[in-house]
CSV table of C-alpha atoms in Angstrom, one decimal:
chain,number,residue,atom,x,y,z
X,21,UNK,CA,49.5,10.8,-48.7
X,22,UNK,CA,46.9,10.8,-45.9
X,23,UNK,CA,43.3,9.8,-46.5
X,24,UNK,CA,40.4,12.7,-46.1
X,25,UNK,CA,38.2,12.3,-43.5
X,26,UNK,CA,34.9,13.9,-43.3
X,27,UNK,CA,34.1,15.1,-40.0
X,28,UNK,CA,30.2,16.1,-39.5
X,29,UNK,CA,28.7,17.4,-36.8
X,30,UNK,CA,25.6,16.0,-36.0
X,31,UNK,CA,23.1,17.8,-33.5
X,32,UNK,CA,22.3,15.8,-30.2
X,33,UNK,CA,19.3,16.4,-28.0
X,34,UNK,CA,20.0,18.8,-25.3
X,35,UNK,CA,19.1,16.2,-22.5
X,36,UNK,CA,19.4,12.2,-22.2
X,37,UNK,CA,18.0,9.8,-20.1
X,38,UNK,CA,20.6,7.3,-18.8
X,39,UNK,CA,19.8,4.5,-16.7
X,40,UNK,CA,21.8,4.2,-14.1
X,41,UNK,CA,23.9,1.0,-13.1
X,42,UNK,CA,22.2,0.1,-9.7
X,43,UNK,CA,22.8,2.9,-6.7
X,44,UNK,CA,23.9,1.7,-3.6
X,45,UNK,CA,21.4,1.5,-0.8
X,46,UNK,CA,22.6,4.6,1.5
X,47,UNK,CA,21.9,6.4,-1.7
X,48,UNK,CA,18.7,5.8,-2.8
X,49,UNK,CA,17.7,6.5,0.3
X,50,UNK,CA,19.7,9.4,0.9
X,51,UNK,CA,18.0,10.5,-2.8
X,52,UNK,CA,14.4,9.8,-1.0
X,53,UNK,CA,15.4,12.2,2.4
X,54,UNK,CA,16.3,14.8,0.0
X,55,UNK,CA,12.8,14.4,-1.9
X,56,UNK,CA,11.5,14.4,1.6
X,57,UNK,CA,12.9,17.6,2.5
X,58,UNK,CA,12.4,19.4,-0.7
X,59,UNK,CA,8.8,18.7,-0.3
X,60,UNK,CA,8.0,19.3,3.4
X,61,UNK,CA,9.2,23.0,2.4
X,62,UNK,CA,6.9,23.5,-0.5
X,63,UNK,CA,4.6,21.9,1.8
X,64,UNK,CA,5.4,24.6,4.5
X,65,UNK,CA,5.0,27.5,1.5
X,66,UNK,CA,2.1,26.2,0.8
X,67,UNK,CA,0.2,26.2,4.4
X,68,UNK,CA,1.7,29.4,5.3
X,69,UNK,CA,0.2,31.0,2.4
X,70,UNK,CA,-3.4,30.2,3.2
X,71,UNK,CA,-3.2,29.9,7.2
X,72,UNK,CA,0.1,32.3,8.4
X,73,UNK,CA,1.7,29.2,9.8
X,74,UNK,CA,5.3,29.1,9.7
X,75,UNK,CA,7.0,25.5,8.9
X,76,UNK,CA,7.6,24.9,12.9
X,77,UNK,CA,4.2,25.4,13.8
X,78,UNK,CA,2.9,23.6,10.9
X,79,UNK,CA,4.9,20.4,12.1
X,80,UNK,CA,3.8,21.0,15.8
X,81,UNK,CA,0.4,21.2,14.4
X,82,UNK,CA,1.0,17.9,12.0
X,83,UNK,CA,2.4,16.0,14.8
X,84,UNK,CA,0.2,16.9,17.6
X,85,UNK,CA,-2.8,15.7,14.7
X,86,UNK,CA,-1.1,12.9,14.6
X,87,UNK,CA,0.6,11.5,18.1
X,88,UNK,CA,0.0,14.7,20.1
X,89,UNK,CA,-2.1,12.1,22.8
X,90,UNK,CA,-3.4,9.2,23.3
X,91,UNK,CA,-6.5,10.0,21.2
X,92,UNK,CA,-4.4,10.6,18.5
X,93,UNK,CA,-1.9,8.0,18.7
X,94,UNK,CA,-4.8,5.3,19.0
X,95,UNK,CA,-6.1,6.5,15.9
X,96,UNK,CA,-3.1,6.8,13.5
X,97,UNK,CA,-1.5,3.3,15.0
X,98,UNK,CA,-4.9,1.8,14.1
X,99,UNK,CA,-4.8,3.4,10.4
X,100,UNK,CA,-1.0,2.6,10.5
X,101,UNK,CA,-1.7,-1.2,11.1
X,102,UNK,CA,-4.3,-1.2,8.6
X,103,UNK,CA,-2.2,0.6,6.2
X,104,UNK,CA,0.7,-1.3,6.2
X,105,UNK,CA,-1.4,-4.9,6.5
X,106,UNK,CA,-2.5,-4.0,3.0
X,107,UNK,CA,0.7,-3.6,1.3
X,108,UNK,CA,2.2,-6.5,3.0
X,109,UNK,CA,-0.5,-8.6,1.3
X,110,UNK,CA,0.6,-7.2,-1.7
X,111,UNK,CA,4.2,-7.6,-1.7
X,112,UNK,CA,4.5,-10.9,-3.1
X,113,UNK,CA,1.6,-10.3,-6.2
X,114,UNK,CA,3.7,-7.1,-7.0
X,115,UNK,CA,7.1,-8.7,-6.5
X,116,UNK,CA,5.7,-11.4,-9.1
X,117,UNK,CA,4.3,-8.6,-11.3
X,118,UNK,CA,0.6,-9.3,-10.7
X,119,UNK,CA,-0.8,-5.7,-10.8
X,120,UNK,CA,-3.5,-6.8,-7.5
X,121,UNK,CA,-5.5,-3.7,-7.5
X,122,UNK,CA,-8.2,-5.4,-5.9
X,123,UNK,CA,-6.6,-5.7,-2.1
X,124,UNK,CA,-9.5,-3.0,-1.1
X,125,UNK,CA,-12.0,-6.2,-2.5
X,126,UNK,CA,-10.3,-8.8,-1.0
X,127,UNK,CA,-10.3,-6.7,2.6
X,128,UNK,CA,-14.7,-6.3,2.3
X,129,UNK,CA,-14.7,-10.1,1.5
X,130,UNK,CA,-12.7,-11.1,4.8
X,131,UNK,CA,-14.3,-8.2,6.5
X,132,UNK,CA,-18.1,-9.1,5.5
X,133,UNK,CA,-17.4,-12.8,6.3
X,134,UNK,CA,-16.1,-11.6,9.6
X,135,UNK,CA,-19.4,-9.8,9.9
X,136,UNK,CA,-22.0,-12.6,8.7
X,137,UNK,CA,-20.0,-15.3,11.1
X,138,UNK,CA,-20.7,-12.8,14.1
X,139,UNK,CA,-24.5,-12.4,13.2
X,140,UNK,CA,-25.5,-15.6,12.6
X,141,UNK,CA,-23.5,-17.5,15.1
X,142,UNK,CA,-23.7,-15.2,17.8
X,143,UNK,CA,-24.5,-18.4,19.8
X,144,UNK,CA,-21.3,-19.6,20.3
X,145,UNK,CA,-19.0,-18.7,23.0
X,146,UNK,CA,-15.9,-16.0,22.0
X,147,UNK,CA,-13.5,-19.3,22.1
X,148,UNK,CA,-15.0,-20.7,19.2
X,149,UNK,CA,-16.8,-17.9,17.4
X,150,UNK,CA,-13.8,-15.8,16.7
X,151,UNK,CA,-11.2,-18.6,15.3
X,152,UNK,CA,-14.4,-19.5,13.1
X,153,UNK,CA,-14.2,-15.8,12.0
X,154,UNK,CA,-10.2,-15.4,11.5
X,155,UNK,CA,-10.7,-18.7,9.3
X,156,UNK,CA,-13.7,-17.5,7.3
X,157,UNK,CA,-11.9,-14.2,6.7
X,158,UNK,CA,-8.7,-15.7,5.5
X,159,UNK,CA,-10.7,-18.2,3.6
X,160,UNK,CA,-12.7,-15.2,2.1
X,161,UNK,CA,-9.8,-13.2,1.2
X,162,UNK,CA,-8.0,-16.3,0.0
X,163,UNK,CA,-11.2,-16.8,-2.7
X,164,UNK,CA,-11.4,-13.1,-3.7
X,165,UNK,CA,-7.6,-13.5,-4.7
X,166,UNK,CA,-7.9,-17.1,-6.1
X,167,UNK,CA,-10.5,-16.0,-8.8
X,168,UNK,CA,-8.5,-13.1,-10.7
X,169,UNK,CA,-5.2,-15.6,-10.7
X,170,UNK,CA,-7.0,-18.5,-12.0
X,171,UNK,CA,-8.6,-16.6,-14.8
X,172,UNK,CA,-5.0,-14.6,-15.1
X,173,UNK,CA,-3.0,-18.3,-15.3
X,174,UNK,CA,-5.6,-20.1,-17.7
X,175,UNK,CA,-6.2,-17.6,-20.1
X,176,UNK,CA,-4.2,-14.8,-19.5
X,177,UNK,CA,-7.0,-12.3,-18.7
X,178,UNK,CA,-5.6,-9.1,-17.3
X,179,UNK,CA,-5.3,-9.3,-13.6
X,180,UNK,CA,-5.1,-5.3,-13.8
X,181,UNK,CA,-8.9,-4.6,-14.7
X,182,UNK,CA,-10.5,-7.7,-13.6
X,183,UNK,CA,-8.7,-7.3,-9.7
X,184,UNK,CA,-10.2,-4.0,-9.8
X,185,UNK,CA,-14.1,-4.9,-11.1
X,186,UNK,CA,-13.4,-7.4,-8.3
X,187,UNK,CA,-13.9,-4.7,-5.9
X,188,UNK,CA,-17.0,-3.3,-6.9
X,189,UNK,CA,-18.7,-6.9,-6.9
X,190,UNK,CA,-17.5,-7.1,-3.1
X,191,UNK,CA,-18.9,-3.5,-2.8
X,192,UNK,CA,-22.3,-5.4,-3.8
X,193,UNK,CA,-21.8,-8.1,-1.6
X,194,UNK,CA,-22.0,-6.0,1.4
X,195,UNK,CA,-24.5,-3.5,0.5
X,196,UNK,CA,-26.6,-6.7,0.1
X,197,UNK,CA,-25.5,-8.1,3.3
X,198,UNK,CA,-26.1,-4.3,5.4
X,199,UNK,CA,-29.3,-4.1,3.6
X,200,UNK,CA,-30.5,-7.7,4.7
X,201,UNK,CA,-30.0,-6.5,8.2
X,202,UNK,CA,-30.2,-3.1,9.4
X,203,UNK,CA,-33.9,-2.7,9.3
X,204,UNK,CA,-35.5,-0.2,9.5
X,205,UNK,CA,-32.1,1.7,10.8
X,206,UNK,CA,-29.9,4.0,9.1
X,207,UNK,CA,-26.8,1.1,9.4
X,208,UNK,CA,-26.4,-1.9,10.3
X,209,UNK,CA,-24.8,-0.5,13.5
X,210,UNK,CA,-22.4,-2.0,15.9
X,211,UNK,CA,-22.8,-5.7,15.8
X,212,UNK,CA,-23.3,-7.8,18.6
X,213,UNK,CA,-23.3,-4.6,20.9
X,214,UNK,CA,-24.8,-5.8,24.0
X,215,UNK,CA,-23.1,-9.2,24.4
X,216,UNK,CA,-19.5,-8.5,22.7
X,217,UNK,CA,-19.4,-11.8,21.0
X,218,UNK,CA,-17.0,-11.9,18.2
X,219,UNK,CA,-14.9,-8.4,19.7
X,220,UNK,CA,-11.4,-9.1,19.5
X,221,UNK,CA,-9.9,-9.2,23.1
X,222,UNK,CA,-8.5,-6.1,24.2
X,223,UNK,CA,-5.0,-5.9,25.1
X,224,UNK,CA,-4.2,-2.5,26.5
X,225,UNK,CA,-6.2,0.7,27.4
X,226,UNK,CA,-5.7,2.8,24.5
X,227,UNK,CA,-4.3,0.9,21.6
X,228,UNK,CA,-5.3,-2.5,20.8
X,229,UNK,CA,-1.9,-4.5,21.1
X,230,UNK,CA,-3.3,-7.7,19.8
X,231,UNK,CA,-4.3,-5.9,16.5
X,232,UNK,CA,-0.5,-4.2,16.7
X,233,UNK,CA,1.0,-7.9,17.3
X,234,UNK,CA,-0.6,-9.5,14.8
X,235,UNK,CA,0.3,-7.3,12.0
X,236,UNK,CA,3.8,-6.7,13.1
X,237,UNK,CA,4.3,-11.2,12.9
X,238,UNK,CA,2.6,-11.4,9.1
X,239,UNK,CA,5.2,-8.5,8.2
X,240,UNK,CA,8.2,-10.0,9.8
X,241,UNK,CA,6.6,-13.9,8.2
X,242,UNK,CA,6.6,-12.1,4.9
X,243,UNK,CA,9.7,-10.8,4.9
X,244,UNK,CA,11.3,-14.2,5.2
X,245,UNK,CA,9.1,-16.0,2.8
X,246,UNK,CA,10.1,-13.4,0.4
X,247,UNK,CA,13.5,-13.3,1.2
X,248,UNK,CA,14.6,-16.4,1.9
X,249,UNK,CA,12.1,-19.5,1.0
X,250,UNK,CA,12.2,-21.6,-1.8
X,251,UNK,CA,8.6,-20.1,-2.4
X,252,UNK,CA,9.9,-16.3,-2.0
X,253,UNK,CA,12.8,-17.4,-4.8
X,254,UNK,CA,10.2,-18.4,-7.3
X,255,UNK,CA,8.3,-15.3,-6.7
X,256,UNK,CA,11.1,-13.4,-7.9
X,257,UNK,CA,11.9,-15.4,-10.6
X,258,UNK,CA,8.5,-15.1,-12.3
X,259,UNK,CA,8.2,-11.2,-11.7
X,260,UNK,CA,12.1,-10.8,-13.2
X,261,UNK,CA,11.2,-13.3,-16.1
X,262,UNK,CA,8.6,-15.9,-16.9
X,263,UNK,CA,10.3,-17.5,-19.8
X,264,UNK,CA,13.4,-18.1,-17.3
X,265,UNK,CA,11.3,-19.4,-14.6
X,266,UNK,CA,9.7,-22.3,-17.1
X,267,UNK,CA,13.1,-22.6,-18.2
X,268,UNK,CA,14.2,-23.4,-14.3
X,269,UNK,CA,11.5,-25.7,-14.2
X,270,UNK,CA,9.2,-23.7,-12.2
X,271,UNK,CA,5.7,-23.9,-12.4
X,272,UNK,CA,4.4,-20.2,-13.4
X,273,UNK,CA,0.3,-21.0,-13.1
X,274,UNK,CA,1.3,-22.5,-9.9
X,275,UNK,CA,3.3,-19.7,-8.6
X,276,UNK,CA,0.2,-17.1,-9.3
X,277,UNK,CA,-2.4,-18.8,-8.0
X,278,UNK,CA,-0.6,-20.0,-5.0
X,279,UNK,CA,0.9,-16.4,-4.4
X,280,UNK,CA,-2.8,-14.4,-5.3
X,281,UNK,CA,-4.3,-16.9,-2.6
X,282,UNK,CA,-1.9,-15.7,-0.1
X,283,UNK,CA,-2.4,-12.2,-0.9
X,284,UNK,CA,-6.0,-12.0,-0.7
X,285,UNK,CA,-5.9,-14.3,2.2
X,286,UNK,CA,-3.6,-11.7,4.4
X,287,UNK,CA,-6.1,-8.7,2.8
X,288,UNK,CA,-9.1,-11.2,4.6
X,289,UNK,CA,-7.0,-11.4,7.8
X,290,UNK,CA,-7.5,-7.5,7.6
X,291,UNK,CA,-10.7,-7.3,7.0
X,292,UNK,CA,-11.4,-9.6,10.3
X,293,UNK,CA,-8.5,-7.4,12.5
X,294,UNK,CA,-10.8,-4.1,11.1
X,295,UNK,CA,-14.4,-5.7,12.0
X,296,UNK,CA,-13.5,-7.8,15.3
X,297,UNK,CA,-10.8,-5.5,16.4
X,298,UNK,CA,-11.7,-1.8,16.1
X,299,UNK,CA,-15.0,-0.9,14.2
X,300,UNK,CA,-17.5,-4.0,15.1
X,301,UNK,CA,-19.1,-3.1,11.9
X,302,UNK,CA,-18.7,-3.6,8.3
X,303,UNK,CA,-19.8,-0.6,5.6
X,304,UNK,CA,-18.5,-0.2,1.9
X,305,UNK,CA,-16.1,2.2,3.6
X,306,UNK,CA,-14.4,-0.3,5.8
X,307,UNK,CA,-11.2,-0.8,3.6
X,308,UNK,CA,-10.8,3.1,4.3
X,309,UNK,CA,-9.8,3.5,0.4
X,310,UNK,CA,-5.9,2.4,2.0
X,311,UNK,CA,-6.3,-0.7,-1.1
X,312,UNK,CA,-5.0,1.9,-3.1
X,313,UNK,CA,-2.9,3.6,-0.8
X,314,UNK,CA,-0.8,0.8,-0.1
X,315,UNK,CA,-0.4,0.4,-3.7
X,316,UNK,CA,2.2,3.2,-3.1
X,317,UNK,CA,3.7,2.2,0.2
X,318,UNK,CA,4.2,-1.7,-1.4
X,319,UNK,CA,5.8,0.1,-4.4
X,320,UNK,CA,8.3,2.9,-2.6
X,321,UNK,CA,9.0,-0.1,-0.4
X,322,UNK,CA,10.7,-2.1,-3.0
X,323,UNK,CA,8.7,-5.2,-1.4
X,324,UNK,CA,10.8,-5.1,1.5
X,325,UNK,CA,8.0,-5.0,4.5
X,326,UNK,CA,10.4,-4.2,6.7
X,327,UNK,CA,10.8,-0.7,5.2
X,328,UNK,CA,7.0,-0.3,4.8
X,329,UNK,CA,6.6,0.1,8.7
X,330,UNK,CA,8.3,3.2,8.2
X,331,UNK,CA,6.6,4.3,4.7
X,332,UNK,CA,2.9,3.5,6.2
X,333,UNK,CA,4.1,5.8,8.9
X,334,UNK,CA,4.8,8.6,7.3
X,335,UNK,CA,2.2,8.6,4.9
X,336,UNK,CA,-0.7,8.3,8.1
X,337,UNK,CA,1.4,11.3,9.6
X,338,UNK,CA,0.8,13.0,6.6
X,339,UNK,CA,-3.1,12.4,6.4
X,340,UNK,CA,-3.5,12.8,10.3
X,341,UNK,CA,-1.5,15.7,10.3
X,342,UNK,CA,-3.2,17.5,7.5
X,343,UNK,CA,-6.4,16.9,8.8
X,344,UNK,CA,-5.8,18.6,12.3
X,345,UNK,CA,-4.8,21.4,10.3
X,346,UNK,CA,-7.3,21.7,8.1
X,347,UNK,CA,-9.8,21.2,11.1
X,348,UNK,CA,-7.9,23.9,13.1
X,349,UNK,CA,-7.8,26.2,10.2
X,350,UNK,CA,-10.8,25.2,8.0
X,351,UNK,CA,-12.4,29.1,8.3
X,352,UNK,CA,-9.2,30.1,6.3
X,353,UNK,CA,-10.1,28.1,3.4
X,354,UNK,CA,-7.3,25.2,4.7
X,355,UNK,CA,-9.8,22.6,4.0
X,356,UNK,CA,-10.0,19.1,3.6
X,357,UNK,CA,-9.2,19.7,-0.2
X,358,UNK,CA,-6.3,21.2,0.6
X,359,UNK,CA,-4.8,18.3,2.8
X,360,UNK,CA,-5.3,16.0,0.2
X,361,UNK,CA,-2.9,18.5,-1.5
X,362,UNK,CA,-0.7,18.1,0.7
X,363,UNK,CA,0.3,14.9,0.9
X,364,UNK,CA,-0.3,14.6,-3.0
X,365,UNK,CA,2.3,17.1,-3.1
X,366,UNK,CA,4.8,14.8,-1.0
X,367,UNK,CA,3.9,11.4,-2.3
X,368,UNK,CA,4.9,13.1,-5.8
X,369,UNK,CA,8.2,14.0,-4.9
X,370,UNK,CA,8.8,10.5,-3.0
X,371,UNK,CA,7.7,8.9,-6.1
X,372,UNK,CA,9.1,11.3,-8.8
X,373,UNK,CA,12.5,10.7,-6.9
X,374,UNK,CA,12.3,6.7,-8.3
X,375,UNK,CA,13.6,8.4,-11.6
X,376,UNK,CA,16.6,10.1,-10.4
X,377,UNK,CA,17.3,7.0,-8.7
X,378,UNK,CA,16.7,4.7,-11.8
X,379,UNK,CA,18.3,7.3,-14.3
X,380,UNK,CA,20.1,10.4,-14.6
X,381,UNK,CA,20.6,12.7,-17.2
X,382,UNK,CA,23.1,14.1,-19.2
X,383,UNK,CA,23.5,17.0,-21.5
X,384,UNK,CA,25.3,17.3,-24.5
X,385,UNK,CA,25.4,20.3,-27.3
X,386,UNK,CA,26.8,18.3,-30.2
X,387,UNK,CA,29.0,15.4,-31.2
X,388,UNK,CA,31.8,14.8,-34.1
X,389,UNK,CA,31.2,12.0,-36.2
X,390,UNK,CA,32.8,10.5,-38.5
């Protein structure tokens, strides 16, 4: 005689969130062109409806904003460099799992030491004065970062909120610093105007190919310290685990404070390329709010600086591109406000296209349980 079996059935949610076993490359990027494309045509809806535009002309318009001449190109390569300097300093804090929010900080401090070494010794000749200011910037940037890691590695205090507050004291720091010497003047002004000491030699008649050059070497240097150092290996074994990395034998304080110097130091070096290379002046505005932009470019990146050329592209496009329409089409309420919508609306589908990546979902109506 057979045994009765109860058979319920039990409701299941409608939707589940899976995580996925790891997708191959091709296809979390192929994912990321989709999200691309899907939003470049709500993008296009979205111009057309307040300016008549149709999506050709709206990329014309974006593109000419952007590279459309030399004026243009100078400025997004310049923003570009800037851009993706940033997140390449942050690669190895983030890749560690040190939340650096404070990389627009760490940028005033090696940009305001820049500034003070070219005011008050102006007397030394270029070959002396601007090494002095690369060093004091990296040595500036290097502090800013030092401070939050100690404090994070001998008492755990969370790097998140004190990086941050960080860049307010830096904020300080240079209001102080303009204050104490522009006078009776609006600014401070372009330093060192008359006698150049402390500009950054110019290599090229548009763009400033030393700036370019520089950046492009720290990005390919951090890609191989990340990838394939003894240092890089540590940094990922902290950020994947901290227990396993003291079980390995590696030293975790070590590892943060050594990686936070780096950081903050490479955030310094742009701080100096930004004073002594393209604005000779400092302000509060000199980090150009892009310490919080590259948060996003380190991040879609996956650490790999190589891909972030590419990422800090597109995302100054985006800005540059917006702009020119919004300055081409401001009288039909396509304002400056609604640029900012614009590339919120793309950097939402980039990053809302992580999840599909990093899960999927399945439905299901009910199962039979016994």
């Amino acid at each position: 005689m057979s045994d009765n079996v109860n058979v319920a059935h039990v409701k299941q949610p409608f939707v589940r969130v899976v995580r996925r076993d790891k997708l191959p490359m091709w296809q979390s990027w192929l994912y990321r062109l989709i999200a691309i494309i899907l939003a470049m045509g709500l993008v296009d809806v979205f111009v057309y409806s307040i300016t008549g535009l149709n999506p050709i002309d709206t990329l014309i318009t974006m593109w000419n904003g952007s590279f459309g001449n030399i004026v243009c190109t100078e400025a997004s390569v310049v923003l570009i460099c800037k851009l993706l300097l940033i997140a390449v300093a942050l690669a190895p804090a983030f890749k560690m799992q040190f939340w650096n929010i404070g990389a627009e900080g760490q940028v005033l401090a090696g940009a305001l030491a820049t500034a003070m070494v070219m005011v008050y010794a102006n007397g030394l000749p270029n070959s002396l004065l601007i090494p002095l200011m690369a060093v004091t910037a990296i040595l500036a940037g290097g502090l800013w970062g030092l401070i939050p890691a100690l404090f994070k590695a001998k008492w755990g205090v969370n790097e998140t909120l004190f990086t941050l507050m960080m860049n307010y004291v830096a904020m300080s720091f240079v209001d102080f610093f303009v204050n104490q010497n522009k006078g009776e003047k609006a600014s401070i002004g372009t330093i060192n105007v008359d006698t150049q000491k402390g500009w950054l030699p110019q290599m090229g008649d548009s763009i400033n190919w030393t700036v370019v050059i520089i950046v492009l070497v720290i990005t390919v240097l951090m890609f191989v310290y990340l990838k394939y150092t003894k240092q890089g290996y540590e940094i990922a074994v902290v950020g994947e685990s901290v227990n396993t990395a003291k079980y390995a034998g590696i030293s975790v304080k070590k590892t943060i404070i050594r990686t936070m110097i780096i950081s903050g130091a490479i955030c310094g070096v742009c701080g100096f390329l930004t004073v002594a290379g393209e604005d000779q002046t400092i302000s509060n505005g000199t980090a150009g709010g892009y310490g919080f932009t590259a948060i996003i470019v380190a991040w879609l990146g996956k650490f790999n600086t190589l891909f972030m050329i590419g990422i800090s592209a597109f995302i100054i496009f985006l800005e540059q591109g917006t702009k020119a329409i919004s300055d081409a089409y401001s009288l039909v309420g396509f304002d400056q406000s609604a640029s900012k919508i614009v590339v919120g609306l793309v950097l939402f589908f980039v990053i809302g296209c992580e999840f599909f990546i990093n899960y999927r979902l399945t439905f299901r109506f009910s199962r039979k349980e016994k």
